[in-house]
mmCIF file of C-alpha atoms and ligand atoms in Angstrom:
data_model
loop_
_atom_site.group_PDB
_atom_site.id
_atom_site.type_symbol
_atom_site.label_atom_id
_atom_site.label_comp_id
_atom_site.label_asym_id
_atom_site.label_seq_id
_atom_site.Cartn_x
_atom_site.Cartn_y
_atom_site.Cartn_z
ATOM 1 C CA UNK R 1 -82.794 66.437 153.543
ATOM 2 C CA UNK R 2 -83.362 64.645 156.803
ATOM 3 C CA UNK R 3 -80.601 62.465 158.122
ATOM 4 C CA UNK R 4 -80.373 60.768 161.126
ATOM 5 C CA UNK R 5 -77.196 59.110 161.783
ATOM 6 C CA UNK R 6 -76.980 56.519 164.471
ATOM 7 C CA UNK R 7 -79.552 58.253 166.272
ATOM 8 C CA UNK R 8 -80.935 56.718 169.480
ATOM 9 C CA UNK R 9 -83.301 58.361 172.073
ATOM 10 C CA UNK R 10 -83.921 57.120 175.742
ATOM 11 C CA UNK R 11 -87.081 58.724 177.777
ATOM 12 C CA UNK R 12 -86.038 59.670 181.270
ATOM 13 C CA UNK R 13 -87.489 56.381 182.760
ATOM 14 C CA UNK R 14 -84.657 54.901 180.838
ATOM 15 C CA UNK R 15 -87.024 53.259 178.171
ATOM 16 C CA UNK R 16 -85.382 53.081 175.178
ATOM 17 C CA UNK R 17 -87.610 54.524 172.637
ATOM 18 C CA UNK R 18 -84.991 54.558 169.399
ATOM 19 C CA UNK R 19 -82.213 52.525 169.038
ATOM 20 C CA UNK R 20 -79.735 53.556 166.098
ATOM 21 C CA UNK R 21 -81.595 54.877 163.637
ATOM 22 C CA UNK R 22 -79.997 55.532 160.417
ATOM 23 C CA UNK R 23 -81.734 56.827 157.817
ATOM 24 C CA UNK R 24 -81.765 59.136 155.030
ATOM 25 C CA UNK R 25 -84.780 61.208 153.800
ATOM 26 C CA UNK R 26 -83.969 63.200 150.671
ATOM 27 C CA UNK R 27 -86.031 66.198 149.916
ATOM 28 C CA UNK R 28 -89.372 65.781 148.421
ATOM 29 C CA UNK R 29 -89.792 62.426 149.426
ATOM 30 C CA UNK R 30 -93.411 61.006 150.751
ATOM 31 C CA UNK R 31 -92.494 58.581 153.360
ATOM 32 C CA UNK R 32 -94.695 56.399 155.960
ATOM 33 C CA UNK R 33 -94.148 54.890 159.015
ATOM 34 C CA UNK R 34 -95.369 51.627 159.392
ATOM 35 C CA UNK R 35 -95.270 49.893 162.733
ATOM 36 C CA UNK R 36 -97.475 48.668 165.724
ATOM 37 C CA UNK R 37 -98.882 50.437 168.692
ATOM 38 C CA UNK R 38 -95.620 51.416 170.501
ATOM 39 C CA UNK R 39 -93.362 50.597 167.857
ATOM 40 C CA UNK R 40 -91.393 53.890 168.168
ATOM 41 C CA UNK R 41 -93.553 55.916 165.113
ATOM 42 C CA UNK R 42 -94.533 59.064 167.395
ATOM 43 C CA UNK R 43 -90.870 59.082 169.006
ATOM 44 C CA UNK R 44 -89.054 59.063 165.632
ATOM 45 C CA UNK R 45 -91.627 61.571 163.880
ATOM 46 C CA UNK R 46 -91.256 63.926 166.821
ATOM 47 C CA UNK R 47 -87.566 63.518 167.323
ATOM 48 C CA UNK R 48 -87.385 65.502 163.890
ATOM 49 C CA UNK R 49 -88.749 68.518 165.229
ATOM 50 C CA UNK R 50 -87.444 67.614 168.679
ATOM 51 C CA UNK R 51 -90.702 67.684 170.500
ATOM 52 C CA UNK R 52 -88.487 64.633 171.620
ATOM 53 C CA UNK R 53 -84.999 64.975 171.724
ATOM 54 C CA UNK R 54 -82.379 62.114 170.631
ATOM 55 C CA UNK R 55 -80.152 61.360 173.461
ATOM 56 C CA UNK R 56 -77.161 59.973 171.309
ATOM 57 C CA UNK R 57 -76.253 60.231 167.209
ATOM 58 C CA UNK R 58 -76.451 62.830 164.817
ATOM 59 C CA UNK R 59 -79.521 64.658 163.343
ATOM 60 C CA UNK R 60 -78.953 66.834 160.129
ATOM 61 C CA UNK R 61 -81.794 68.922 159.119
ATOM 62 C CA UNK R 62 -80.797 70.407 155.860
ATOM 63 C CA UNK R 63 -77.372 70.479 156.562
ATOM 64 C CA UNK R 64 -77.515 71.801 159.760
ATOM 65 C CA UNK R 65 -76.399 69.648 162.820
ATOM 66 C CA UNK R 66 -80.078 69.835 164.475
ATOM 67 C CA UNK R 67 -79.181 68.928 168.092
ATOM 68 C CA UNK R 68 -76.902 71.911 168.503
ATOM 69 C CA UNK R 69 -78.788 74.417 166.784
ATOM 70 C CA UNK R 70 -78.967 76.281 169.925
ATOM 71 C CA UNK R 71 -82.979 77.804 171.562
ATOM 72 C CA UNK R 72 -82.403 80.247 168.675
ATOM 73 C CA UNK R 73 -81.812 77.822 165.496
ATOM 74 C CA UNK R 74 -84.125 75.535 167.055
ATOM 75 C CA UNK R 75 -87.399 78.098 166.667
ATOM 76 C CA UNK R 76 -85.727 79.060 163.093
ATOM 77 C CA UNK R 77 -85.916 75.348 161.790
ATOM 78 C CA UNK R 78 -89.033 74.453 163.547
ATOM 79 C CA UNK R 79 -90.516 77.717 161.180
ATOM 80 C CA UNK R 80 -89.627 75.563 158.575
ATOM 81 C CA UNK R 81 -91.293 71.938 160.110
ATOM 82 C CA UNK R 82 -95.144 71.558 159.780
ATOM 83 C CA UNK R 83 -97.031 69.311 161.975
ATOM 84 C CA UNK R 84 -100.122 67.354 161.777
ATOM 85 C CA UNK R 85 -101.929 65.403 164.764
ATOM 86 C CA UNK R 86 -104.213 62.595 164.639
ATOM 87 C CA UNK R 87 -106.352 64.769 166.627
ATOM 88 C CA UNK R 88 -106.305 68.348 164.907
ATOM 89 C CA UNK R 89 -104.783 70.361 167.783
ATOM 90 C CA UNK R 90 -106.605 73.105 166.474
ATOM 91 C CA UNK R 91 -108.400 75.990 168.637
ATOM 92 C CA UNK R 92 -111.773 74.767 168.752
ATOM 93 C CA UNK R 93 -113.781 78.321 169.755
ATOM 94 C CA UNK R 94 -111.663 80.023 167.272
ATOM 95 C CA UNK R 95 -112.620 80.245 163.676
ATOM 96 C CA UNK R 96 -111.104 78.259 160.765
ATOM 97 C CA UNK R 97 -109.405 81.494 159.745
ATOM 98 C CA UNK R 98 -107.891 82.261 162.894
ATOM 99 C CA UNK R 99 -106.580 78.709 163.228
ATOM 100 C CA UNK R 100 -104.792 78.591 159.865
ATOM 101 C CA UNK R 101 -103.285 82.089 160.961
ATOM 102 C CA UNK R 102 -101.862 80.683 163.929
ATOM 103 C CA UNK R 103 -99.821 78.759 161.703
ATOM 104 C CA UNK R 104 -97.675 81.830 160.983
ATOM 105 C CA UNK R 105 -95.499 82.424 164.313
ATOM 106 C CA UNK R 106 -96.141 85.952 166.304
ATOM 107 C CA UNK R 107 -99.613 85.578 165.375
ATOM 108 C CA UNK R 108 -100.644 83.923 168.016
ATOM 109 C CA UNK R 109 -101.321 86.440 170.249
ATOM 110 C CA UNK R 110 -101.173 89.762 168.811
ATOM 111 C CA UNK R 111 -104.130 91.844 169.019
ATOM 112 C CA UNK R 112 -104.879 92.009 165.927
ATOM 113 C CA UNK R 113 -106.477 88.267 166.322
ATOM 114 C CA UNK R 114 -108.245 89.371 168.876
ATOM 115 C CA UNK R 115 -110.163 92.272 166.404
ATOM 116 C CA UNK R 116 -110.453 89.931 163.466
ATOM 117 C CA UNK R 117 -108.237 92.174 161.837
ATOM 118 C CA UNK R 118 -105.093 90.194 159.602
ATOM 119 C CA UNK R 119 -103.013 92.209 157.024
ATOM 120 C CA UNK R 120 -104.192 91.496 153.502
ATOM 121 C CA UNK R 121 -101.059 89.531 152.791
ATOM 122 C CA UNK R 122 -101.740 86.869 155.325
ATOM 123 C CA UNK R 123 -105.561 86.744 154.842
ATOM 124 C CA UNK R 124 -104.737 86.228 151.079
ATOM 125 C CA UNK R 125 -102.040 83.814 152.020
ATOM 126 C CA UNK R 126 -104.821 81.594 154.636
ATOM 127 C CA UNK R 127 -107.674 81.287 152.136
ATOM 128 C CA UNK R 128 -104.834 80.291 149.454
ATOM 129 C CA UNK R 129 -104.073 77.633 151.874
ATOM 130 C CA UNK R 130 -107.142 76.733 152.436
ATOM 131 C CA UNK R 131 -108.416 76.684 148.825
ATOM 132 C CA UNK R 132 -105.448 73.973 148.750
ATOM 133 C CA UNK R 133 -107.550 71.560 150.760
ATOM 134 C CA UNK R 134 -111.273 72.732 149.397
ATOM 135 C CA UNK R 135 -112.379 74.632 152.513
ATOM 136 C CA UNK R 136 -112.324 77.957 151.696
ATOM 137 C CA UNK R 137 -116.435 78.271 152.454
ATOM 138 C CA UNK R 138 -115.700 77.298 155.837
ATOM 139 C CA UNK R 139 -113.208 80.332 156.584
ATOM 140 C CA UNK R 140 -115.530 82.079 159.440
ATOM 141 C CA UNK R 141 -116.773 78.979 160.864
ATOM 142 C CA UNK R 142 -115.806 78.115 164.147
ATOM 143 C CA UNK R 143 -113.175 75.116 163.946
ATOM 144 C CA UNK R 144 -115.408 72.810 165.989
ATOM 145 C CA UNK R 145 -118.807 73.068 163.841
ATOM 146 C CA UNK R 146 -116.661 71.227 160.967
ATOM 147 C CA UNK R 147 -116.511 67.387 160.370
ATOM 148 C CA UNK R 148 -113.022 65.318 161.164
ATOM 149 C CA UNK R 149 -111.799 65.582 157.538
ATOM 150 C CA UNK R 150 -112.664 68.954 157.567
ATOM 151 C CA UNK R 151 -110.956 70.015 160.598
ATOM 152 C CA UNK R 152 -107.651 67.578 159.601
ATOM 153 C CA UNK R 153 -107.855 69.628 156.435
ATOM 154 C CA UNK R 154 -107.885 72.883 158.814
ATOM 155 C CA UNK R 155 -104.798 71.609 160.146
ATOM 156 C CA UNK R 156 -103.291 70.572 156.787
ATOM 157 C CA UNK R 157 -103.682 74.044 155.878
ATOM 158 C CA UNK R 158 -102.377 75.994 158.803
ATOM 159 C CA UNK R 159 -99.315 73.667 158.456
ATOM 160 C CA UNK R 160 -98.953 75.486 154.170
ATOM 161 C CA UNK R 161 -99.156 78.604 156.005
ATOM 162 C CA UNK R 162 -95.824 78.169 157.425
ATOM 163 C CA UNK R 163 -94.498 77.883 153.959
ATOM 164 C CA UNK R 164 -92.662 74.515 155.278
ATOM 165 C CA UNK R 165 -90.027 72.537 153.872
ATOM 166 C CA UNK R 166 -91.030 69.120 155.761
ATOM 167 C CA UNK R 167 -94.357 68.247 157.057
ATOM 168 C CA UNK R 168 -94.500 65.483 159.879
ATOM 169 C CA UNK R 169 -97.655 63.971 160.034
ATOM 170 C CA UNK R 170 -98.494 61.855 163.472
ATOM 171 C CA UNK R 171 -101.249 59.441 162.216
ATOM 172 C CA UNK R 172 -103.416 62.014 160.738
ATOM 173 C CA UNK R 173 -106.363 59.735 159.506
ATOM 174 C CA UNK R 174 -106.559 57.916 162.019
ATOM 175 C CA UNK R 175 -109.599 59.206 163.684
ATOM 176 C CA UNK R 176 -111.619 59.310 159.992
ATOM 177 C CA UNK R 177 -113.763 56.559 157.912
ATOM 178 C CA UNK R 178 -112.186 55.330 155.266
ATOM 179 C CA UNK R 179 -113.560 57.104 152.400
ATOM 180 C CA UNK R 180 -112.307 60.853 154.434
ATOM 181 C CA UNK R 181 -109.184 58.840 155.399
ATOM 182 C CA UNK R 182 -108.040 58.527 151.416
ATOM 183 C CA UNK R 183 -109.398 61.724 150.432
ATOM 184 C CA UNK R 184 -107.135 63.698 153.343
ATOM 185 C CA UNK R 185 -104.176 61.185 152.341
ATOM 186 C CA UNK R 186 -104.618 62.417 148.729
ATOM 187 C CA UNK R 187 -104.671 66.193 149.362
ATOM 188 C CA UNK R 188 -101.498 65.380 151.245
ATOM 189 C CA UNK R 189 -99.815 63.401 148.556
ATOM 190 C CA UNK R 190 -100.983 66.323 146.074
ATOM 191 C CA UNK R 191 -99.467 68.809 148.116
ATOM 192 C CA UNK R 192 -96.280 66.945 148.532
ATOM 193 C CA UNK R 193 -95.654 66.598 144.790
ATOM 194 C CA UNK R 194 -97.200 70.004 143.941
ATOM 195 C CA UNK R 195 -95.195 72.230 146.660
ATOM 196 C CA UNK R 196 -92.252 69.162 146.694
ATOM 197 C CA UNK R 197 -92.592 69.583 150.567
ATOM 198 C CA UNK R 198 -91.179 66.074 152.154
ATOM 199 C CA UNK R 199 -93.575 64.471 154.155
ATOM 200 C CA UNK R 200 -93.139 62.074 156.732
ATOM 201 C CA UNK R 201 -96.237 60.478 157.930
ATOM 202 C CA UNK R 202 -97.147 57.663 160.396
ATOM 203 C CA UNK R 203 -99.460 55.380 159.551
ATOM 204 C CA UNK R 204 -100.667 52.033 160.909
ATOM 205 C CA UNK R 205 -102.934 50.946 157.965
ATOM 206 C CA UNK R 206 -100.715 48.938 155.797
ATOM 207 C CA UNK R 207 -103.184 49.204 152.414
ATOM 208 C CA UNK R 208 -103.242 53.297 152.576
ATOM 209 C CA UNK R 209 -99.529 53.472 153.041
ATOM 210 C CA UNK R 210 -98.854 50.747 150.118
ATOM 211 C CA UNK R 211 -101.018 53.194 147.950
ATOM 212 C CA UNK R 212 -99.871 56.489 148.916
ATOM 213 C CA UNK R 213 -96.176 56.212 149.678
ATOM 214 C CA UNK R 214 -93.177 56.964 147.730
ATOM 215 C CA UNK R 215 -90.652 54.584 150.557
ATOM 216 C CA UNK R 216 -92.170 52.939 153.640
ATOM 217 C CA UNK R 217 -90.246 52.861 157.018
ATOM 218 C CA UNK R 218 -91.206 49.717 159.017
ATOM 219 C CA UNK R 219 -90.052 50.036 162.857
ATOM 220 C CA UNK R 220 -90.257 47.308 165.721
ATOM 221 C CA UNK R 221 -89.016 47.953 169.554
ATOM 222 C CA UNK R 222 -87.513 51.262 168.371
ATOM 223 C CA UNK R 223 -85.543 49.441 165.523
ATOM 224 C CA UNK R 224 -86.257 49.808 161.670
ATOM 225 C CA UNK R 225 -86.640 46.626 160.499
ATOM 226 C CA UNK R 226 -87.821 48.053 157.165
ATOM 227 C CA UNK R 227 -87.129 50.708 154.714
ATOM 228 C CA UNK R 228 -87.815 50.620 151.005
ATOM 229 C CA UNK R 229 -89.789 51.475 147.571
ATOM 230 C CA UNK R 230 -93.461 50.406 148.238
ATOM 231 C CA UNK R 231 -92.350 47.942 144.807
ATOM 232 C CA UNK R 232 -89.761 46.506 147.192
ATOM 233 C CA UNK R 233 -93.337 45.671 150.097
ATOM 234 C CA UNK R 234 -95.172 44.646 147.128
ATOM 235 C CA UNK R 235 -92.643 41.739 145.804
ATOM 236 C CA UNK R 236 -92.184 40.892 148.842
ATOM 237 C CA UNK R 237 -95.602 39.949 150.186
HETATM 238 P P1 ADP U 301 -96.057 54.469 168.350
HETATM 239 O O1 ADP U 301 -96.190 55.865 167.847
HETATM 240 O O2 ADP U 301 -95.421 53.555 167.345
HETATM 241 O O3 ADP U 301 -97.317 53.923 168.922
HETATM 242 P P2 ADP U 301 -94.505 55.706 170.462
HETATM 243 O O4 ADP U 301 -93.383 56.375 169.786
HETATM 244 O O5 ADP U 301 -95.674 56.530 170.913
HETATM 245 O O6 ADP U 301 -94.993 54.490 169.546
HETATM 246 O O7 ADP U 301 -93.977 54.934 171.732
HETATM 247 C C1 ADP U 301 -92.892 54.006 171.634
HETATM 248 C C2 ADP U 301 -92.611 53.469 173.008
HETATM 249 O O8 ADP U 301 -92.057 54.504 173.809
HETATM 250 C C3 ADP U 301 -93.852 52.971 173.725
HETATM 251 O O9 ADP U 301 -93.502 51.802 174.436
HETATM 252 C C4 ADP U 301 -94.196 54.112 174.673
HETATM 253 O O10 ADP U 301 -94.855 53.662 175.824
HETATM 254 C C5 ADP U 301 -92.820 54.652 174.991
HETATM 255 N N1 ADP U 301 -92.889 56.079 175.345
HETATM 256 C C6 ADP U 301 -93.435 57.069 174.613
HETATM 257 N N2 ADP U 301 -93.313 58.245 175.238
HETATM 258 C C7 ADP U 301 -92.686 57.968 176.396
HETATM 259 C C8 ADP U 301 -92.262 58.779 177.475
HETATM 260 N N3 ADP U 301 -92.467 60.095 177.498
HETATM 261 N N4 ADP U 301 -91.644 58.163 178.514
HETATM 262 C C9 ADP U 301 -91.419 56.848 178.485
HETATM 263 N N5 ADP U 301 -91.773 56.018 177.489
HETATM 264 C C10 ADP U 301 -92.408 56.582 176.461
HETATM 265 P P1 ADP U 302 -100.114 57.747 170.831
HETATM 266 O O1 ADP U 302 -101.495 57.190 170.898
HETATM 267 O O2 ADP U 302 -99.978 58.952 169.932
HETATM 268 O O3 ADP U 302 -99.030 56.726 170.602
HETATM 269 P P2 ADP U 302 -99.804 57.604 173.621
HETATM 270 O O4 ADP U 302 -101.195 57.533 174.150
HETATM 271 O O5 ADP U 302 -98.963 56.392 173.486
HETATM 272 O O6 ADP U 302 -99.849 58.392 172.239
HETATM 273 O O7 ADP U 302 -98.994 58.670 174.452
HETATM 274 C C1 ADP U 302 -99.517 59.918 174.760
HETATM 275 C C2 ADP U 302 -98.456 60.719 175.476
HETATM 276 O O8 ADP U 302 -97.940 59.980 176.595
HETATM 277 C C3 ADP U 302 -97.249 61.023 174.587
HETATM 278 O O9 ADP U 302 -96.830 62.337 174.844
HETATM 279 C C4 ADP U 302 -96.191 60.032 175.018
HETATM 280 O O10 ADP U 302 -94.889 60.571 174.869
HETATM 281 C C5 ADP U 302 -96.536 59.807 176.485
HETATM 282 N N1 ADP U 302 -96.206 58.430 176.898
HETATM 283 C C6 ADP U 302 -96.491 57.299 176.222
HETATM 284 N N2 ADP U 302 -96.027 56.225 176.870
HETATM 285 C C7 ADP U 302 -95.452 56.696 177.993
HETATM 286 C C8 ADP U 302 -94.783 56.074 179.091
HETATM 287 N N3 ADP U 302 -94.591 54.759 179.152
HETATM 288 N N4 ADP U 302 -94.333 56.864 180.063
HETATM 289 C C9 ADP U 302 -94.487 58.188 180.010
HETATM 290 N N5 ADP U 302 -95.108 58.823 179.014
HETATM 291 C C10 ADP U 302 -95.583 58.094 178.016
#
């Protein structure tokens, strides 16, 4: 579960970036973040892994008090928190394989990247992942030879590696066409049911989150002004 309990966050320029948040994510749940440009979406999806950190309230990451986990507890949850970029952040000279491996922490690296040469546990454990997402031909190919979809799906699968409990997704089809754009949304949704991993995903096309979501967040200035069933959105409109 992901709870954040009158949660704001103010950048050091003293823009206020969250203001009270409360919200309640229970396990398993597929939620998107609707909003516009500067709405807050990136803030409150990073504040859960604390590539931002919320300057006042209460985060509980599975019933842990997250802002005073300590450097320690912070690297042990953050094992546990996937992430996905708009942009892949993957390794572009390295090879699909590698890039999925990187997933795994300490293998970053090791030398044994560096001579191609992964234990059998975690090269059976990559090309599981990447089966997951179709890609499996693509192992020894460098990252950057592969299409956007392909490449998000590179990142979808380094992100199983890590075995997560939560994925956070920061507007990962928002650099594909339409068609790649619902086929990387539906390997996520498949996942999310399949593995029951909770997702939390920003999105700023209305029509893919109405069709994908289990509960959509809508935030304005920082503020949600918006948070239930996509049958709640659909009556509504
Ligand atoms: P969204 O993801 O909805 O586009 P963001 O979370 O990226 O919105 O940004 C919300 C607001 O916070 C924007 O006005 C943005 O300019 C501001 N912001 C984001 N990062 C910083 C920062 N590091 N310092 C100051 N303001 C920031
Ligand atoms: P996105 O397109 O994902 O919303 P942005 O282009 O808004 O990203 O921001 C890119 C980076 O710049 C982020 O790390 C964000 O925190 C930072 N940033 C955004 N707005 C501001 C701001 N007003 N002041 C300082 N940093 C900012």
């Amino acid at each position: 579960m992901i709870k954040f309990d009158n949660v704001s966050l103010t950048y050091p320029n003293g823009y206020q970036g969250l203001k009270n948040i409360n919200l309640e994510i229970p396990k398993g749940e597929f939620v998107v973040i609707v909003g516009l440009s500067g709405a807050g979406k990136s803030t409150l999806i990073r504040s859960i892994n604390q590539m931002v950190r919320p300057t006042e309230g209460q985060l509980i990451i599975d019933d842990q008090d997250a802002l005073s986990v300590g450097k320690k507890g912070l690297r042990e949850m953050r094992r546990d928190i996937g992430m996905i970029f708009q942009n892949y952040n993957l390794v572009k000279r390295s090879s699909v394989l590698r890039n999925v491996l990187a997933g795994r922490l300490g293998y970053n690296n090791t030398l044994r990247t560096l001579v191609n040469l992964f234990p059998q546990d975690d090269l059976q454990l990559a090309m599981n992942c990447l089966d997951r997402v179709g890609i499996t031909d693509k192992a020894y190919q460098r990252a950057d030879t592969l299409s956007g979809g392909q490449q998000q799906r590179v990142s979808i699968a380094r992100a199983l590696a890590q075995k997560p409990g939560i994925i956070l997704a920061d507007e990962p089809v928002a650099s594909l066409d339409p068609p790649t754009a619902h086929a990387v949304m539906k390997d996520l949704r498949d996942i999310n049911k399949e593995d029951n991993i909770t997702m939390v995903i920003n999105l700023h096309a209305i029509d893919l989150s109405m069709e994908y979501a289990d509960r959509i967040i809508g935030l304005r200035e920082g503020e949600v002004v918006f948070d239930g069933k996509v049958d709640a959105v659909t009556e509504e409109t």
